[in-house]
Amino acid sequence: MTRLKRISYSFLLLQLLLISCKTVPITGRKQLSIIPSSTMQQLSEEGYRQQISNTPLSSNKSETERVKRVGRKIISAVEKYLQQEGQSNRIAGFNWEINLLESKEANAFCMEGGKIAFYTGIMKYCPSDDAIAVVMGHEIAHAIAHHGGERMSQMLVTQAGGTTLNLAMRNQPNLVRNLTLASYGVGSQVGVLLPFSRTHETEADRMGLIFMKMAGYNPHEAARFWERMAAGSKGSPPKWLSTHPDHQTRIENLKKWANE
Ligand SMILES: [Zn+2]
């Protein structure tokens, strides 16, 4: 490579890094964002439809309504917050949807684009609206922080041999669909279940606490919820815990932050 070529190559790379760097609200962490939010939203929409069609909706009307009500309150708090901060672009194109699915699995997720699902299995850890708000705030935070796109990039490297997303979508559409689901902690049948990184978890915990408090829920419930989850993990661990590791550190942090 000639010197000139090398310089222009480095310049291109630098430009690419600059345009693909974004800042996470609240924590201010700089993140590399290679996959556009619009692409993640499209993939999430497909993954979500697949998940919803494979799992029946809960027939419990009042519990479904509770989950939706808490979700709507947190969503409007989040939208207000992002607007105040001039960061509404974080949720551009989001089309929120909340469903309660009938499954023993103790799990919940929010995919990019605002596609939220709670499984009835997690409801036994949620005796109050405050507890639902803990899970809801945390999962919505993952979506607002675009953790799915970051994880997707990592997984393309480890699972698809570093191929580009476009190429993978063309050649291995099933793999891409499964990786998308796995990016949001939806393991389903594929066996790819990557725990969220500590950075992502801490970020989602902090943002989630702030969102639930803004929506009028009690942030002190967060540590109690995780204690219940940890106690319930003896025997068959709730799925949520396997993608959300290190609950002891988490509980201590949540107690500290709830008092701030
Ligand atoms: Zn999480």
PDB file of N, CA, C and O and ligand atoms in Angstrom, residues 138 142 196 201 244, ligand 1:
ATOM      1  N   HIS A 138     -36.318  -1.697  33.001  1.00  0.00           N
ATOM      2  CA  HIS A 138     -35.029  -2.289  32.645  1.00  0.00           C
ATOM      3  C   HIS A 138     -35.012  -2.722  31.170  1.00  0.00           C
ATOM      4  O   HIS A 138     -34.072  -2.433  30.429  1.00  0.00           O
ATOM      5  N   HIS A 142     -32.865  -1.226  27.765  1.00  0.00           N
ATOM      6  CA  HIS A 142     -32.025  -1.960  26.801  1.00  0.00           C
ATOM      7  C   HIS A 142     -32.320  -1.478  25.372  1.00  0.00           C
ATOM      8  O   HIS A 142     -31.413  -1.318  24.564  1.00  0.00           O
ATOM      9  N   PHE A 196     -26.270 -10.704  28.696  1.00  0.00           N
ATOM     10  CA  PHE A 196     -25.942  -9.299  28.489  1.00  0.00           C
ATOM     11  C   PHE A 196     -24.634  -9.012  29.215  1.00  0.00           C
ATOM     12  O   PHE A 196     -24.356  -9.603  30.258  1.00  0.00           O
ATOM     13  N   GLU A 201     -25.893  -4.338  31.379  1.00  0.00           N
ATOM     14  CA  GLU A 201     -26.791  -4.565  32.515  1.00  0.00           C
ATOM     15  C   GLU A 201     -26.813  -3.384  33.469  1.00  0.00           C
ATOM     16  O   GLU A 201     -27.861  -2.933  33.904  1.00  0.00           O
ATOM     17  N   HIS A 244     -29.260 -12.383  32.546  1.00  0.00           N
ATOM     18  CA  HIS A 244     -29.014 -11.213  33.394  1.00  0.00           C
ATOM     19  C   HIS A 244     -28.184 -11.641  34.600  1.00  0.00           C
ATOM     20  O   HIS A 244     -28.709 -11.792  35.696  1.00  0.00           O
TER      21      HIS A 244
HETATM   22 ZN    ZN B   1     -30.970  -6.728  31.164  1.00  0.00          ZN
END
